[in-house]
Short mmCIF file of C-alpha atoms in Angstrom, two decimals:
data_model
loop_
_atom_site.label_atom_id
_atom_site.label_comp_id
_atom_site.label_asym_id
_atom_site.label_seq_id
_atom_site.Cartn_x
_atom_site.Cartn_y
_atom_site.Cartn_z
CA MET A 1 107.14 156.11 165.97
CA GLN A 2 104.61 157.82 163.64
CA TRP A 3 105.05 160.01 160.59
CA ASP A 4 103.18 161.07 157.48
CA ALA A 5 104.73 161.22 154.03
CA TYR A 6 102.74 162.93 151.34
CA ILE A 7 103.44 161.05 148.16
CA TYR A 8 103.60 163.21 145.14
CA ASP A 9 102.40 161.42 142.06
CA LYS A 10 98.69 161.96 142.55
CA LYS A 11 98.22 165.41 141.10
CA LEU A 12 95.29 165.16 138.70
CA HIS A 13 94.75 168.91 138.39
CA GLY A 14 91.50 169.73 140.09
CA LEU A 15 91.46 166.29 141.71
CA TYR A 16 94.50 166.61 143.93
CA THR A 17 94.79 163.30 145.70
CA ILE A 18 97.05 162.92 148.68
CA PHE A 19 98.21 159.54 149.79
CA VAL A 20 99.14 159.33 153.41
CA PHE A 21 101.24 156.48 154.71
CA THR A 22 101.35 156.09 158.47
CA CYS A 23 104.31 154.13 159.80
CA ARG A 24 103.82 152.35 163.10
CA SER A 25 106.26 149.63 164.12
CA ASN A 26 107.17 148.76 160.50
CA SER A 27 103.53 148.36 159.43
CA TRP A 28 101.94 150.57 156.78
CA ARG A 29 98.41 151.78 156.74
CA TYR A 30 96.97 153.40 153.61
CA SER A 31 94.35 156.08 153.30
CA HIS A 32 93.62 158.89 150.86
CA ARG A 33 92.22 162.37 150.80
CA SER A 34 91.36 164.57 147.91
CA THR A 35 90.89 168.19 147.20
CA SER A 36 88.52 167.30 144.42
CA LEU A 37 85.98 170.01 145.16
CA LEU A 38 88.65 172.71 145.34
CA LYS A 39 88.18 173.90 141.80
CA VAL A 40 84.55 172.96 141.14
CA LYS A 41 83.47 176.55 140.74
CA MET A 42 86.36 177.40 138.49
CA ALA A 43 85.86 174.31 136.39
CA SER A 44 82.17 175.11 135.89
CA ILE A 45 83.11 178.56 134.64
CA LEU A 46 86.02 177.54 132.42
CA TYR A 47 85.02 174.13 131.13
CA SER A 48 81.31 173.82 130.61
CA PRO A 49 79.82 172.45 127.38
CA ALA A 50 78.53 175.95 126.55
CA VAL A 51 81.99 177.48 126.80
CA ASP A 52 83.47 174.70 124.69
CA TRP A 53 80.76 175.16 122.08
CA VAL A 54 81.29 178.92 121.94
CA ASP A 55 85.04 178.39 121.54
CA SER A 56 84.48 175.99 118.63
CA LEU A 57 82.04 178.39 117.01
CA LYS A 58 84.54 181.24 117.37
CA ARG A 59 87.25 179.21 115.61
CA ILE A 60 84.92 178.47 112.73
CA VAL A 61 83.61 182.01 112.30
CA LEU A 62 87.07 183.56 112.55
CA SER A 63 88.67 181.09 110.16
CA PRO A 64 90.08 182.91 107.10
CA ILE A 65 89.69 179.62 105.23
CA LEU A 66 85.91 180.12 105.53
CA SER A 67 85.52 183.92 105.34
CA GLY A 68 88.12 184.34 102.55
CA PRO A 69 86.34 182.34 99.82
CA LEU A 70 82.95 183.77 100.84
CA LEU A 71 84.34 187.30 100.59
CA LEU A 72 85.83 186.61 97.13
CA SER A 73 82.51 185.16 96.01
CA ALA A 74 80.61 188.23 97.19
CA ILE A 75 83.05 190.55 95.36
CA TYR A 76 83.48 188.69 92.08
CA TYR A 77 80.09 187.01 91.79
CA PRO A 78 77.73 189.62 93.25
CA ASP A 79 74.68 188.62 91.21
CA THR A 80 74.85 185.01 92.36
CA VAL A 81 75.37 186.02 95.97
CA HIS A 82 72.54 188.55 95.71
CA ASP A 83 70.17 185.82 94.48
CA VAL A 84 71.16 183.62 97.41
CA LEU A 85 70.64 186.43 99.89
CA SER A 86 67.25 187.22 98.44
CA SER A 87 66.24 183.58 98.67
CA VAL A 88 67.35 183.48 102.29
CA ALA A 89 65.56 186.74 103.10
CA ASP A 90 62.29 185.38 101.72
CA LYS A 91 62.36 182.59 104.28
CA LEU A 92 63.17 184.83 107.25
CA PRO A 93 60.69 186.79 109.42
CA GLU A 94 59.55 190.15 108.10
CA GLN A 95 61.94 192.16 110.28
CA PHE A 96 64.79 190.58 108.31
CA SER A 97 64.25 192.21 104.98
CA ALA A 98 66.49 191.93 101.90
CA ALA A 99 67.85 195.36 102.83
CA THR A 100 68.88 194.08 106.25
CA ILE A 101 71.11 191.44 104.67
CA SER A 102 72.09 193.40 101.61
CA LEU A 103 75.18 192.51 99.58
CA SER A 104 77.09 195.52 100.86
CA THR A 105 76.35 194.55 104.47
CA VAL A 106 77.48 190.98 103.84
CA ILE A 107 80.72 192.19 102.24
CA THR A 108 81.42 194.50 105.19
CA VAL A 109 80.81 191.67 107.69
CA LEU A 110 83.01 189.25 105.71
CA LYS A 111 85.83 191.78 105.44
CA THR A 112 85.68 192.25 109.19
CA LEU A 113 85.67 188.52 109.91
CA PHE A 114 88.44 187.89 107.42
CA SER A 115 90.60 190.65 108.93
CA LEU A 116 90.06 189.41 112.46
CA GLY A 117 90.78 185.85 111.33
CA VAL A 118 94.03 186.84 109.65
CA ILE A 119 95.10 188.77 112.77
CA ARG A 120 94.20 185.83 114.96
CA SER A 121 96.08 183.37 112.75
CA ALA A 122 99.11 185.63 112.60
CA ASN A 123 99.07 185.99 116.37
CA SER A 124 98.89 182.21 116.82
CA THR A 125 101.74 181.70 114.37
CA LEU A 126 103.91 184.31 116.07
CA ASN A 127 103.20 182.66 119.46
CA SER A 128 104.39 179.33 118.11
CA ILE A 129 107.48 180.81 116.49
CA ALA A 130 108.40 182.78 119.64
CA SER A 131 108.01 179.65 121.80
CA ASN A 132 110.44 177.78 119.56
CA SER A 133 113.43 180.12 119.46
CA TRP A 134 111.87 182.02 116.57
CA ARG A 135 111.87 179.01 114.26
CA LEU A 136 109.27 179.00 111.51
CA THR A 137 108.80 175.22 111.78
CA ALA A 138 109.03 172.51 114.44
CA ALA A 139 112.42 171.28 115.49
CA THR A 140 113.63 168.91 112.81
CA ASN A 141 117.25 168.56 113.77
CA ASP A 142 118.72 165.12 113.15
CA GLY A 143 118.24 162.53 115.85
CA TRP A 144 114.54 162.80 116.75
CA ASP A 145 113.71 159.13 116.32
CA TRP A 146 111.26 157.89 118.96
CA PRO A 147 112.58 154.31 119.31
CA ASN A 148 116.00 155.85 120.03
CA GLU A 149 114.77 158.43 122.52
CA ILE A 150 114.89 158.19 126.30
CA ALA A 151 112.39 159.96 128.54
CA VAL A 152 112.25 160.62 132.29
CA VAL A 153 108.79 161.08 133.80
CA THR A 154 108.49 162.03 137.47
CA GLY A 155 105.41 160.67 139.20
CA GLY A 156 104.88 158.24 136.33
CA SER A 157 103.36 155.33 138.26
CA SER A 158 99.77 156.59 138.06
CA GLY A 159 97.42 159.32 136.98
CA ILE A 160 98.61 161.75 134.32
CA GLY A 161 102.18 160.56 134.68
CA ARG A 162 101.14 157.00 133.98
CA GLY A 163 99.25 158.03 130.87
CA ILE A 164 102.25 159.94 129.56
CA THR A 165 104.59 157.02 130.33
CA GLU A 166 102.41 154.46 128.56
CA ARG A 167 101.95 156.62 125.48
CA LEU A 168 105.63 157.35 125.13
CA ALA A 169 106.43 153.66 125.54
CA ALA A 170 103.88 152.84 122.83
CA LEU A 171 105.94 155.01 120.46
CA GLY A 172 109.00 153.00 121.28
CA VAL A 173 110.52 155.56 123.65
CA ARG A 174 112.43 154.06 126.58
CA VAL A 175 110.91 155.63 129.70
CA ALA A 176 112.45 155.96 133.16
CA VAL A 177 109.78 156.48 135.84
CA LEU A 178 110.97 158.38 138.92
CA ASP A 179 108.47 157.81 141.72
CA VAL A 180 108.13 156.76 145.34
CA GLN A 181 105.18 154.54 144.45
CA ASP A 182 105.91 151.21 142.79
CA LEU A 183 104.84 150.66 139.21
CA PRO A 184 101.46 148.90 138.95
CA LYS A 185 101.83 145.28 137.90
CA ASP A 186 100.28 145.88 134.51
CA MET A 187 102.88 148.53 133.78
CA GLN A 188 105.78 146.33 134.81
CA SER A 189 105.29 144.13 131.76
CA ILE A 190 105.31 147.01 129.24
CA PRO A 191 108.54 146.92 127.25
CA GLY A 192 110.75 149.96 127.56
CA ILE A 193 109.52 151.17 130.97
CA ARG A 194 111.99 151.15 133.84
CA PHE A 195 111.23 152.16 137.44
CA TYR A 196 113.57 154.07 139.74
CA ARG A 197 112.50 154.76 143.28
CA CYS A 198 113.15 158.43 143.87
CA ASP A 199 112.11 161.23 146.25
CA VAL A 200 112.18 164.30 144.05
CA THR A 201 112.58 166.60 147.06
CA SER A 202 116.04 165.14 147.68
CA THR A 203 118.98 166.14 145.53
CA GLU A 204 120.81 162.98 146.61
CA SER A 205 117.89 160.75 145.64
CA ILE A 206 117.53 162.44 142.25
CA ALA A 207 121.27 162.30 141.63
CA ALA A 208 121.36 158.57 142.42
CA ALA A 209 118.33 157.89 140.16
CA ALA A 210 119.80 160.01 137.36
CA ASP A 211 123.12 158.18 137.54
CA ALA A 212 121.28 154.85 137.34
CA VAL A 213 119.24 156.03 134.35
CA ARG A 214 122.31 157.17 132.49
CA ARG A 215 124.20 153.99 133.35
CA GLU A 216 121.42 151.53 132.53
CA ILE A 217 119.52 153.24 129.71
CA GLY A 218 121.41 156.29 128.51
CA HIS A 219 121.12 160.08 128.48
CA PRO A 220 117.47 161.26 128.34
CA SER A 221 116.36 163.63 125.62
CA ILE A 222 112.89 164.16 127.19
CA LEU A 223 112.16 165.23 130.78
CA VAL A 224 108.55 165.46 132.00
CA ASN A 225 108.26 167.11 135.42
CA ASN A 226 104.85 165.83 136.42
CA ALA A 227 105.05 165.03 140.15
CA GLY A 228 103.06 167.12 142.61
CA VAL A 229 101.11 167.20 145.87
CA ALA A 230 98.38 169.36 147.36
CA LYS A 231 96.29 169.57 150.53
CA PRO A 232 93.50 172.15 150.86
CA MET A 233 94.21 174.18 153.97
CA PRO A 234 93.78 177.84 155.01
CA ILE A 235 97.02 179.76 155.30
CA LEU A 236 96.78 180.04 159.10
CA LYS A 237 96.43 176.27 159.45
CA THR A 238 99.14 175.17 157.02
CA GLU A 239 101.83 173.21 158.81
CA GLU A 240 105.49 173.99 158.21
CA ALA A 241 106.31 170.37 157.41
CA PHE A 242 103.78 170.17 154.60
CA LEU A 243 104.62 173.64 153.33
CA ARG A 244 108.23 172.54 152.90
CA ARG A 245 107.07 169.30 151.31
CA ILE A 246 104.83 170.92 148.71
CA LEU A 247 107.48 173.47 147.82
CA GLY A 248 109.99 170.67 147.45
CA VAL A 249 107.84 168.41 145.30
CA ASN A 250 105.99 170.95 143.14
CA LEU A 251 108.69 173.56 142.73
CA MET A 252 112.20 172.83 143.92
CA ALA A 253 112.22 169.44 142.18
CA LEU A 254 112.02 171.24 138.87
CA TRP A 255 115.50 172.63 139.52
CA PHE A 256 116.86 169.30 140.78
CA THR A 257 115.79 167.22 137.79
CA THR A 258 116.68 169.86 135.24
CA GLN A 259 120.16 170.27 136.73
CA GLN A 260 120.71 166.55 136.19
CA PHE A 261 119.46 166.18 132.63
CA LEU A 262 119.69 169.58 130.88
CA PRO A 263 123.54 169.72 130.49
CA ARG A 264 123.57 166.76 128.05
CA MET A 265 120.64 168.22 126.12
CA VAL A 266 122.51 171.50 125.76
CA GLN A 267 125.61 169.63 124.67
CA ARG A 268 123.66 167.88 121.90
CA ASN A 269 121.42 170.89 121.18
CA LYS A 270 118.46 168.52 121.38
CA GLY A 271 115.88 167.82 124.04
CA HIS A 272 112.47 168.67 125.45
CA ILE A 273 111.65 169.66 129.03
CA VAL A 274 107.93 169.56 129.88
CA THR A 275 106.62 171.22 133.06
CA VAL A 276 103.16 170.06 134.12
CA ALA A 277 101.65 173.02 135.95
CA SER A 278 97.96 173.88 136.41
CA ILE A 279 95.26 176.46 135.77
CA ALA A 280 96.21 177.54 139.31
CA SER A 281 99.32 179.11 137.75
CA PHE A 282 97.01 181.98 136.82
CA VAL A 283 94.40 182.06 139.58
CA ALA A 284 95.24 181.88 143.30
CA LEU A 285 92.88 179.44 144.98
CA ALA A 286 91.43 179.98 148.46
CA THR A 287 92.61 177.23 150.88
CA ALA A 288 95.38 176.41 148.38
CA ALA A 289 97.76 179.33 148.59
CA ASP A 290 100.69 176.93 148.79
CA TYR A 291 99.63 174.96 145.72
CA SER A 292 98.83 178.11 143.71
CA ALA A 293 102.17 179.60 144.65
CA THR A 294 104.03 176.49 143.49
CA LYS A 295 102.19 176.44 140.17
CA ALA A 296 102.77 180.15 139.57
CA GLY A 297 106.39 179.37 140.35
CA ALA A 298 106.38 176.46 137.90
CA LEU A 299 105.30 178.85 135.14
CA ALA A 300 108.04 181.30 136.11
CA PHE A 301 110.53 178.42 136.09
CA HIS A 302 109.46 177.41 132.58
CA GLU A 303 109.75 180.97 131.27
CA SER A 304 113.19 181.52 132.82
CA LEU A 305 114.41 178.11 131.66
CA ALA A 306 113.36 178.85 128.07
CA SER A 307 115.22 182.19 128.13
CA GLU A 308 118.37 180.68 129.65
CA ILE A 309 118.48 177.83 127.14
CA LYS A 310 118.18 180.32 124.31
CA HIS A 311 120.48 183.09 125.53
CA GLN A 312 122.75 181.59 128.20
CA TYR A 313 123.41 178.21 126.60
CA LYS A 314 122.72 179.01 122.94
CA ALA A 315 120.84 175.74 122.45
CA PRO A 316 117.74 176.52 120.37
CA GLY A 317 117.24 172.82 119.68
CA VAL A 318 116.26 172.23 123.33
CA LEU A 319 112.52 172.74 123.63
CA THR A 320 110.45 173.71 126.66
CA SER A 321 106.72 173.33 127.24
CA VAL A 322 104.44 174.17 130.15
CA ILE A 323 101.06 172.43 130.55
CA HIS A 324 98.08 173.93 132.43
CA PRO A 325 95.29 171.34 132.84
CA ASN A 326 91.96 171.97 134.51
CA PHE A 327 89.65 169.66 136.51
CA ALA A 328 90.09 165.92 135.75
CA ARG A 329 87.88 162.83 136.20
CA THR A 330 89.31 159.78 137.90
CA ALA A 331 87.88 156.74 139.61
CA LEU A 332 88.24 158.55 142.94
CA ILE A 333 85.44 161.00 142.13
CA ASP A 334 82.90 158.48 140.87
CA ASP A 335 80.73 159.05 143.94
CA PHE A 336 80.09 162.69 143.10
CA ALA A 337 81.01 162.99 139.43
CA GLY A 338 77.33 163.07 138.52
CA ARG A 339 76.74 166.00 140.85
CA LEU A 340 79.64 167.93 139.33
CA GLU A 341 78.30 167.39 135.85
CA ARG A 342 74.82 168.46 136.88
CA ASN A 343 76.39 171.71 138.08
CA GLY A 344 77.73 172.30 134.58
CA VAL A 345 81.22 170.84 135.04
CA ARG A 346 82.58 168.93 132.07
CA LEU A 347 85.39 166.86 133.47
CA LEU A 348 88.72 166.16 131.83
CA THR A 349 90.29 162.76 132.11
CA SER A 350 93.89 161.95 132.81
CA ASP A 351 93.98 160.30 129.36
CA VAL A 352 92.94 163.52 127.67
CA ILE A 353 95.71 165.41 129.44
CA ALA A 354 98.29 162.71 128.71
CA ASP A 355 97.26 162.71 125.03
CA GLN A 356 97.86 166.45 124.77
CA VAL A 357 101.21 166.28 126.54
CA VAL A 358 102.50 163.51 124.27
CA LYS A 359 101.13 165.30 121.24
CA GLN A 360 103.15 168.35 122.28
CA ILE A 361 106.26 166.19 122.55
CA THR A 362 105.81 164.34 119.26
CA GLY A 363 105.02 167.64 117.54
CA LYS A 364 108.63 168.64 118.34
CA SER A 365 107.63 172.14 119.35
CA GLY A 366 107.61 173.98 122.65
CA GLY A 367 105.09 176.40 124.08
CA GLN A 368 102.30 176.93 126.61
CA LEU A 369 99.36 174.56 126.51
CA VAL A 370 96.12 175.18 128.42
CA ILE A 371 93.76 172.19 128.66
CA PRO A 372 91.01 172.57 127.61
CA ARG A 373 91.78 175.19 125.01
CA SER A 374 88.55 177.01 125.83
CA ALA A 375 90.09 177.91 129.18
CA THR A 376 93.02 179.75 127.54
CA VAL A 377 91.31 183.04 128.33
CA ILE A 378 92.20 182.54 132.00
CA ALA A 379 95.90 182.93 131.18
CA GLY A 380 95.32 186.65 130.74
CA ILE A 381 93.58 187.20 134.08
CA ARG A 382 96.33 189.54 135.36
CA GLY A 383 95.40 191.94 132.59
CA TRP A 384 91.70 191.90 133.48
CA PRO A 385 90.14 194.79 135.39
CA THR A 386 90.56 194.32 139.12
CA TRP A 387 86.82 194.00 139.73
CA LEU A 388 86.59 191.18 137.20
CA GLN A 389 89.53 189.35 138.72
CA GLU A 390 87.96 189.61 142.15
CA LEU A 391 84.61 188.32 140.90
CA LEU A 392 86.37 185.21 139.57
CA ARG A 393 88.38 184.67 142.75
CA ASP A 394 85.24 185.21 144.90
CA THR A 395 83.37 182.62 142.90
CA ILE A 396 86.16 180.10 143.27
CA ALA A 397 86.56 180.79 146.99
CA ARG A 398 82.87 180.21 147.71
CA GLY A 399 83.27 176.72 146.28
CA ALA A 400 86.54 176.02 148.14
CA VAL A 401 86.07 177.45 151.63
CA LYS A 402 84.17 175.35 154.12
CA PRO A 403 81.29 177.20 155.86
#
């Protein structure tokens, strides 16, 4: 007898590791594969030091906190500002005369920057309010007390899931890990972490684990849907068995876990459901149509869930967040991490992603989080001109398709 089971916890977003267990006469043999080069091209475009630097500079330049005081100074203290501009002009090359950086020009530029900054800040504020049932502030309803909270993390035995689990436990949260892989020994001694063996593709397995969690720990107020699998494969070579597996783990499991834990959250009007998706939610990847489809589906699930909680169940205190991480560094890519970085790729770590997820939870606010923030622009790709979308997809495909 021989069969392969693709275990789901090893999704490190850009490094998609697949663990294959081969069963022969009750003996287990372990091997691993990774799709780590699948998103190299995309990562180099979206997460290079230059892009990150430009994003930081943009935030500074468009900050009303900076442009506002400078504009007021130019308007109400023109003589002082004029003297400063003249002093600066004297030190610049001849083509930059005092007329080039005249007071009127500076005021016009500052007005423009201030206006853009105010619009940008207003847009960011409205995004946050809209993602939190139109509340002006984070959820502050009674009962959010971390030592009294219970969280469920799927795929929490390693990778991003492990990082989230450990950080929540450090806050005093009691964490139930649902995974098919045993907890590492060093996690077994961490107070507040309980392990439940669970295949998230099975409604029976999830129901049994959920019943055990409620019986032994209590009703969870936090659900982190983190588990996932991937295997780079052209569409014509994708096997039915794996296609059903990836749809079950990456997508259908979102329904199964939510159906178990959301009702109590709605009843209490308190909770937070976090869906860990990917940059692939926005960009279909060559040789990963199945994975891209599940992550686009995860985003659709999140959006529908948020609407249903607000309008169907009238529970604005139940928060929803979706996380879109990019390429991540792990020990499994040590052999070629240097080559990636020489190609301009600045790698995330699972710790960085876990930090952001837990920060989103402890901030008691829902929303959409792209990691790194400089890659947020990719979320709007469907609104780009077709030629620009195709250029991006072509670039990614050249790095993903084997010659």
